[in-house]
Amino acid sequence: MISLSAYIPEMLETRRQFHHHPEIAWTEFLTTQTIVKRVRELGFKTVVGKALFDVEHTFGRDEEKIQAAMQESLKLGMDPVLLKELEGFTGCLAIWETGRPGPVTALRFDIDCVNVEEDHTDANEAHRGGFDSECCGLMHACGHDAHAAMGLAVAHWVKDNAAELCGTIKIIFQPAEEGTKGAGGIAYSNNLDDVDYILGGHIGVSAHLHEVGIIRAGFMNTTKMNVTFKGSPAHAGSNAEKGRNALMAACNAAMQMMGIARHGSGNSNVNIGTIHAGEGRNVVPVNARMEFEVRGETQEINRYMQETAERMIRGAAESYGVEYKIDIVGMAVDIHSDADLSDMVAEVAKSVPTVQKVFDIDKCSGSEDFSLLAQKVQSHGGKSAFFFYGCNHHGHHRADFEIQDAESLPEGLEICVKMVERLNGKK
Ligand SMILES: [Zn+2]
């Protein structure tokens, strides 16, 4: 077997390349190109474009932005033939069939960035390394650059070690994790129907460098929604009574929603992230647009939060005489990992020489749309596990997010490939 250290330089280089050119949800065309070209070169079958998704269950796609990103990618070296093949959909499923009977194991790596302007000073690791973001207002501030690069390293390892493996390995490069937009379409497609085991991981979060956290249960159920209110204009001074004020409906709904009575059986959360409203100082505002999210510890609590918010929006619209429309643009559920598969990840993590601490996590705030993939695999009797491999960071989604890639990534990679060895090692 080739030593794992042989895969590390390429993984770090790829991670830094992704970090230098981050792409936001559903616009990861150049990232997808790097992934697709590499896995095809290695000999993987690929599923790309609409075939990767149940398009009805993809969330939060802004077709105008996507079209603009496709045009931009061509200027930056996107292969037009591949771009056509992608049909406007980023991401890739890479499949390795060993030809020997055995389980189907899927590993999921997300690939998108965050709307954060990176810290371009020497205080920031990526700036010191000369690979900080060249894209204004965009940054890999959650480490999905590392995830994508690790997925490619796993692919390389699988190819080199294929003679020792059985069954099928599916490597999912998932777009649009931020805002929990991308997993739904993959979960509802038939691409996971045959999956026996699914593994997901995330760098950082509550695990420090040389620590591994095993997520037994946790993450919040969440629904992300956009609301548009539509009123009618009037002169604000001379006949405001003839107008219908969309801004007031949105603000009123927001005030009510932040005060939703808390559910007695567990944690809940609501956030109104943006409101954009109005046309001009002396016109009764016609248009308002609000982005918000609710979360709940259980699906029941999340449903309660969502339904109450919807009722308040309906009520506010009614009281101001405006029309409204609600779009669901993202969702995730909570995670319930399988004990035996999680135990195996813990055991494997303990066998990594540089890992100093392995701990269980039963409760985890935030949301992660891997949960939808896990739910799908578990719905037909398959098993799921999720883990954090640590780094020292100042907080995710921050301008100074850093991951010490040379130390943290090799540990994540070792856990992934050892899990593949355990699950798909030739008997
Ligand atoms: Zn993340």
mmCIF file of N, CA, C and O in Angstrom, residues 38-94:
data_model
loop_
_atom_site.group_PDB
_atom_site.id
_atom_site.type_symbol
_atom_site.label_atom_id
_atom_site.label_comp_id
_atom_site.label_asym_id
_atom_site.label_seq_id
_atom_site.Cartn_x
_atom_site.Cartn_y
_atom_site.Cartn_z
ATOM 1 N N ARG A 38 -10.515 15.796 -12.728
ATOM 2 C CA ARG A 38 -9.605 14.952 -11.940
ATOM 3 C C ARG A 38 -10.170 13.542 -11.744
ATOM 4 O O ARG A 38 -9.465 12.554 -11.948
ATOM 5 N N VAL A 39 -11.430 13.438 -11.346
ATOM 6 C CA VAL A 39 -11.962 12.086 -11.074
ATOM 7 C C VAL A 39 -12.093 11.279 -12.368
ATOM 8 O O VAL A 39 -11.915 10.056 -12.356
ATOM 9 N N ARG A 40 -12.364 11.962 -13.481
ATOM 10 C CA ARG A 40 -12.426 11.229 -14.763
ATOM 11 C C ARG A 40 -11.038 10.728 -15.166
ATOM 12 O O ARG A 40 -10.888 9.600 -15.646
ATOM 13 N N GLU A 41 -10.054 11.585 -14.942
ATOM 14 C CA GLU A 41 -8.658 11.210 -15.213
ATOM 15 C C GLU A 41 -8.266 9.975 -14.382
ATOM 16 O O GLU A 41 -7.540 9.103 -14.840
ATOM 17 N N LEU A 42 -8.790 9.905 -13.172
ATOM 18 C CA LEU A 42 -8.468 8.774 -12.297
ATOM 19 C C LEU A 42 -9.231 7.510 -12.698
ATOM 20 O O LEU A 42 -8.913 6.413 -12.235
ATOM 21 N N GLY A 43 -10.257 7.667 -13.520
ATOM 22 C CA GLY A 43 -11.008 6.498 -13.985
ATOM 23 C C GLY A 43 -12.361 6.297 -13.324
ATOM 24 O O GLY A 43 -12.957 5.215 -13.436
ATOM 25 N N PHE A 44 -12.850 7.316 -12.624
ATOM 26 C CA PHE A 44 -14.185 7.207 -12.022
ATOM 27 C C PHE A 44 -15.262 7.457 -13.068
ATOM 28 O O PHE A 44 -15.070 8.241 -13.996
ATOM 29 N N LYS A 45 -16.408 6.782 -12.890
ATOM 30 C CA LYS A 45 -17.617 7.179 -13.614
ATOM 31 C C LYS A 45 -18.146 8.417 -12.919
ATOM 32 O O LYS A 45 -17.973 8.557 -11.708
ATOM 33 N N THR A 46 -18.833 9.277 -13.659
ATOM 34 C CA THR A 46 -19.364 10.477 -13.010
ATOM 35 C C THR A 46 -20.838 10.675 -13.337
ATOM 36 O O THR A 46 -21.302 10.282 -14.404
ATOM 37 N N VAL A 47 -21.533 11.277 -12.384
ATOM 38 C CA VAL A 47 -22.894 11.755 -12.623
ATOM 39 C C VAL A 47 -22.844 13.260 -12.413
ATOM 40 O O VAL A 47 -22.452 13.722 -11.336
ATOM 41 N N VAL A 48 -23.184 14.013 -13.450
ATOM 42 C CA VAL A 48 -23.181 15.481 -13.338
ATOM 43 C C VAL A 48 -24.454 16.043 -13.971
ATOM 44 O O VAL A 48 -25.221 15.313 -14.595
ATOM 45 N N GLY A 49 -24.654 17.335 -13.797
ATOM 46 C CA GLY A 49 -25.819 17.990 -14.401
ATOM 47 C C GLY A 49 -27.098 17.603 -13.666
ATOM 48 O O GLY A 49 -27.073 17.230 -12.498
ATOM 49 N N LYS A 50 -28.203 17.668 -14.386
ATOM 50 C CA LYS A 50 -29.502 17.415 -13.758
ATOM 51 C C LYS A 50 -29.625 16.000 -13.214
ATOM 52 O O LYS A 50 -30.407 15.749 -12.295
ATOM 53 N N ALA A 51 -28.864 15.054 -13.796
ATOM 54 C CA ALA A 51 -28.965 13.660 -13.351
ATOM 55 C C ALA A 51 -28.527 13.469 -11.897
ATOM 56 O O ALA A 51 -28.879 12.471 -11.262
ATOM 57 N N LEU A 52 -27.800 14.442 -11.370
ATOM 58 C CA LEU A 52 -27.341 14.325 -9.982
ATOM 59 C C LEU A 52 -28.462 14.658 -8.998
ATOM 60 O O LEU A 52 -28.400 14.299 -7.820
ATOM 61 N N PHE A 53 -29.514 15.314 -9.467
ATOM 62 C CA PHE A 53 -30.534 15.859 -8.562
ATOM 63 C C PHE A 53 -31.944 15.429 -8.939
ATOM 64 O O PHE A 53 -32.222 15.084 -10.085
ATOM 65 N N ASP A 54 -32.839 15.523 -7.952
ATOM 66 C CA ASP A 54 -34.253 15.663 -8.244
ATOM 67 C C ASP A 54 -34.453 17.186 -8.239
ATOM 68 O O ASP A 54 -34.464 17.811 -7.176
ATOM 69 N N VAL A 55 -34.551 17.737 -9.418
ATOM 70 C CA VAL A 55 -34.494 19.196 -9.567
ATOM 71 C C VAL A 55 -35.583 19.897 -8.737
ATOM 72 O O VAL A 55 -35.373 20.998 -8.217
ATOM 73 N N GLU A 56 -36.714 19.227 -8.559
ATOM 74 C CA GLU A 56 -37.811 19.798 -7.762
ATOM 75 C C GLU A 56 -37.401 20.062 -6.304
ATOM 76 O O GLU A 56 -37.991 20.884 -5.624
ATOM 77 N N HIS A 57 -36.410 19.297 -5.843
ATOM 78 C CA HIS A 57 -35.988 19.441 -4.449
ATOM 79 C C HIS A 57 -34.657 20.178 -4.295
ATOM 80 O O HIS A 57 -34.016 20.088 -3.257
ATOM 81 N N THR A 58 -34.223 20.866 -5.341
ATOM 82 C CA THR A 58 -33.073 21.756 -5.164
ATOM 83 C C THR A 58 -33.627 23.104 -4.714
ATOM 84 O O THR A 58 -34.669 23.541 -5.192
ATOM 85 N N PHE A 59 -32.945 23.720 -3.771
ATOM 86 C CA PHE A 59 -33.464 24.943 -3.167
ATOM 87 C C PHE A 59 -32.557 26.136 -3.451
ATOM 88 O O PHE A 59 -31.344 25.973 -3.608
ATOM 89 N N GLY A 60 -33.167 27.323 -3.414
ATOM 90 C CA GLY A 60 -32.393 28.555 -3.376
ATOM 91 C C GLY A 60 -31.576 28.837 -4.613
ATOM 92 O O GLY A 60 -30.525 29.477 -4.534
ATOM 93 N N ARG A 61 -32.055 28.387 -5.783
ATOM 94 C CA ARG A 61 -31.308 28.679 -7.018
ATOM 95 C C ARG A 61 -31.764 30.016 -7.601
ATOM 96 O O ARG A 61 -32.938 30.238 -7.799
ATOM 97 N N ASP A 62 -30.811 30.873 -7.862
ATOM 98 C CA ASP A 62 -31.106 32.163 -8.485
ATOM 99 C C ASP A 62 -30.620 32.063 -9.928
ATOM 100 O O ASP A 62 -29.425 32.210 -10.195
ATOM 101 N N GLU A 63 -31.548 31.759 -10.836
ATOM 102 C CA GLU A 63 -31.161 31.419 -12.216
ATOM 103 C C GLU A 63 -30.372 32.551 -12.891
ATOM 104 O O GLU A 63 -29.478 32.299 -13.680
ATOM 105 N N GLU A 64 -30.722 33.796 -12.557
ATOM 106 C CA GLU A 64 -30.016 34.923 -13.157
ATOM 107 C C GLU A 64 -28.526 34.922 -12.752
ATOM 108 O O GLU A 64 -27.638 35.066 -13.582
ATOM 109 N N LYS A 65 -28.320 34.736 -11.433
ATOM 110 C CA LYS A 65 -26.942 34.693 -10.919
ATOM 111 C C LYS A 65 -26.182 33.512 -11.504
ATOM 112 O O LYS A 65 -24.986 33.597 -11.805
ATOM 113 N N ILE A 66 -26.878 32.397 -11.647
ATOM 114 C CA ILE A 66 -26.232 31.189 -12.168
ATOM 115 C C ILE A 66 -25.802 31.403 -13.620
ATOM 116 O O ILE A 66 -24.681 31.063 -14.005
ATOM 117 N N GLN A 67 -26.685 32.005 -14.416
ATOM 118 C CA GLN A 67 -26.345 32.301 -15.811
ATOM 119 C C GLN A 67 -25.118 33.223 -15.889
ATOM 120 O O GLN A 67 -24.206 32.988 -16.678
ATOM 121 N N ALA A 68 -25.124 34.251 -15.035
ATOM 122 C CA ALA A 68 -23.998 35.191 -15.024
ATOM 123 C C ALA A 68 -22.707 34.469 -14.633
ATOM 124 O O ALA A 68 -21.644 34.698 -15.228
ATOM 125 N N ALA A 69 -22.797 33.578 -13.654
ATOM 126 C CA ALA A 69 -21.612 32.835 -13.216
ATOM 127 C C ALA A 69 -21.105 31.917 -14.310
ATOM 128 O O ALA A 69 -19.897 31.726 -14.478
ATOM 129 N N MET A 70 -22.023 31.340 -15.085
ATOM 130 C CA MET A 70 -21.613 30.457 -16.193
ATOM 131 C C MET A 70 -20.831 31.265 -17.239
ATOM 132 O O MET A 70 -19.795 30.800 -17.725
ATOM 133 N N GLN A 71 -21.331 32.441 -17.553
ATOM 134 C CA GLN A 71 -20.633 33.299 -18.521
ATOM 135 C C GLN A 71 -19.254 33.689 -18.007
ATOM 136 O O GLN A 71 -18.255 33.622 -18.716
ATOM 137 N N GLU A 72 -19.206 34.057 -16.729
ATOM 138 C CA GLU A 72 -17.957 34.463 -16.091
ATOM 139 C C GLU A 72 -16.955 33.302 -16.106
ATOM 140 O O GLU A 72 -15.766 33.498 -16.365
ATOM 141 N N SER A 73 -17.452 32.097 -15.826
ATOM 142 C CA SER A 73 -16.548 30.940 -15.749
ATOM 143 C C SER A 73 -15.872 30.698 -17.108
ATOM 144 O O SER A 73 -14.710 30.289 -17.154
ATOM 145 N N LEU A 74 -16.608 30.964 -18.193
ATOM 146 C CA LEU A 74 -16.013 30.771 -19.527
ATOM 147 C C LEU A 74 -14.806 31.685 -19.725
ATOM 148 O O LEU A 74 -13.785 31.287 -20.284
ATOM 149 N N LYS A 75 -14.944 32.905 -19.201
ATOM 150 C CA LYS A 75 -13.823 33.857 -19.312
ATOM 151 C C LYS A 75 -12.620 33.379 -18.502
ATOM 152 O O LYS A 75 -11.483 33.714 -18.799
ATOM 153 N N LEU A 76 -12.902 32.630 -17.441
ATOM 154 C CA LEU A 76 -11.828 32.214 -16.535
ATOM 155 C C LEU A 76 -11.302 30.813 -16.829
ATOM 156 O O LEU A 76 -10.622 30.210 -16.004
ATOM 157 N N GLY A 77 -11.672 30.269 -17.997
ATOM 158 C CA GLY A 77 -11.061 28.998 -18.390
ATOM 159 C C GLY A 77 -11.951 27.778 -18.286
ATOM 160 O O GLY A 77 -11.465 26.643 -18.361
ATOM 161 N N MET A 78 -13.242 27.973 -18.130
ATOM 162 C CA MET A 78 -14.163 26.831 -18.106
ATOM 163 C C MET A 78 -14.236 26.210 -19.505
ATOM 164 O O MET A 78 -14.308 26.933 -20.508
ATOM 165 N N ASP A 79 -14.206 24.885 -19.539
ATOM 166 C CA ASP A 79 -14.344 24.160 -20.797
ATOM 167 C C ASP A 79 -15.814 24.224 -21.240
ATOM 168 O O ASP A 79 -16.695 23.747 -20.524
ATOM 169 N N PRO A 80 -16.070 24.826 -22.422
ATOM 170 C CA PRO A 80 -17.469 24.995 -22.850
ATOM 171 C C PRO A 80 -18.222 23.669 -23.000
ATOM 172 O O PRO A 80 -19.429 23.617 -22.782
ATOM 173 N N VAL A 81 -17.519 22.621 -23.367
ATOM 174 C CA VAL A 81 -18.181 21.307 -23.529
ATOM 175 C C VAL A 81 -18.664 20.792 -22.168
ATOM 176 O O VAL A 81 -19.798 20.334 -22.020
ATOM 177 N N LEU A 82 -17.795 20.919 -21.174
ATOM 178 C CA LEU A 82 -18.186 20.481 -19.827
ATOM 179 C C LEU A 82 -19.298 21.375 -19.281
ATOM 180 O O LEU A 82 -20.257 20.889 -18.666
ATOM 181 N N LEU A 83 -19.190 22.670 -19.542
ATOM 182 C CA LEU A 83 -20.219 23.595 -19.044
ATOM 183 C C LEU A 83 -21.589 23.201 -19.583
ATOM 184 O O LEU A 83 -22.583 23.186 -18.857
ATOM 185 N N LYS A 84 -21.622 22.810 -20.843
ATOM 186 C CA LYS A 84 -22.883 22.378 -21.456
ATOM 187 C C LYS A 84 -23.382 21.108 -20.772
ATOM 188 O O LYS A 84 -24.573 20.954 -20.469
ATOM 189 N N GLU A 85 -22.458 20.214 -20.506
ATOM 190 C CA GLU A 85 -22.811 18.944 -19.869
ATOM 191 C C GLU A 85 -23.417 19.173 -18.475
ATOM 192 O O GLU A 85 -24.242 18.393 -18.016
ATOM 193 N N LEU A 86 -22.974 20.220 -17.807
ATOM 194 C CA LEU A 86 -23.444 20.482 -16.435
ATOM 195 C C LEU A 86 -24.895 20.993 -16.402
ATOM 196 O O LEU A 86 -25.531 20.954 -15.348
ATOM 197 N N GLU A 87 -25.390 21.480 -17.493
ATOM 198 C CA GLU A 87 -26.796 21.934 -17.589
ATOM 199 C C GLU A 87 -27.162 22.956 -16.504
ATOM 200 O O GLU A 87 -28.293 22.985 -16.022
ATOM 201 N N GLY A 88 -26.169 23.749 -16.097
ATOM 202 C CA GLY A 88 -26.453 24.759 -15.082
ATOM 203 C C GLY A 88 -26.387 24.234 -13.654
ATOM 204 O O GLY A 88 -26.681 24.974 -12.719
ATOM 205 N N PHE A 89 -26.014 22.956 -13.489
ATOM 206 C CA PHE A 89 -25.969 22.369 -12.139
ATOM 207 C C PHE A 89 -24.541 21.981 -11.758
ATOM 208 O O PHE A 89 -23.891 21.207 -12.463
ATOM 209 N N THR A 90 -24.087 22.524 -10.644
ATOM 210 C CA THR A 90 -22.734 22.229 -10.169
ATOM 211 C C THR A 90 -22.742 20.952 -9.329
ATOM 212 O O THR A 90 -23.792 20.416 -9.001
ATOM 213 N N GLY A 91 -21.531 20.505 -8.959
ATOM 214 C CA GLY A 91 -21.403 19.292 -8.160
ATOM 215 C C GLY A 91 -21.149 18.077 -9.032
ATOM 216 O O GLY A 91 -21.248 18.148 -10.267
ATOM 217 N N CYS A 92 -20.796 16.981 -8.390
ATOM 218 C CA CYS A 92 -20.429 15.769 -9.128
ATOM 219 C C CYS A 92 -20.520 14.555 -8.206
ATOM 220 O O CYS A 92 -20.151 14.631 -7.035
ATOM 221 N N LEU A 93 -21.014 13.469 -8.742
ATOM 222 C CA LEU A 93 -20.938 12.195 -8.034
ATOM 223 C C LEU A 93 -19.926 11.335 -8.780
ATOM 224 O O LEU A 93 -20.079 11.098 -9.988
ATOM 225 N N ALA A 94 -18.874 10.923 -8.076
ATOM 226 C CA ALA A 94 -17.836 10.086 -8.680
ATOM 227 C C ALA A 94 -18.014 8.658 -8.178
ATOM 228 O O ALA A 94 -18.123 8.431 -6.972
#
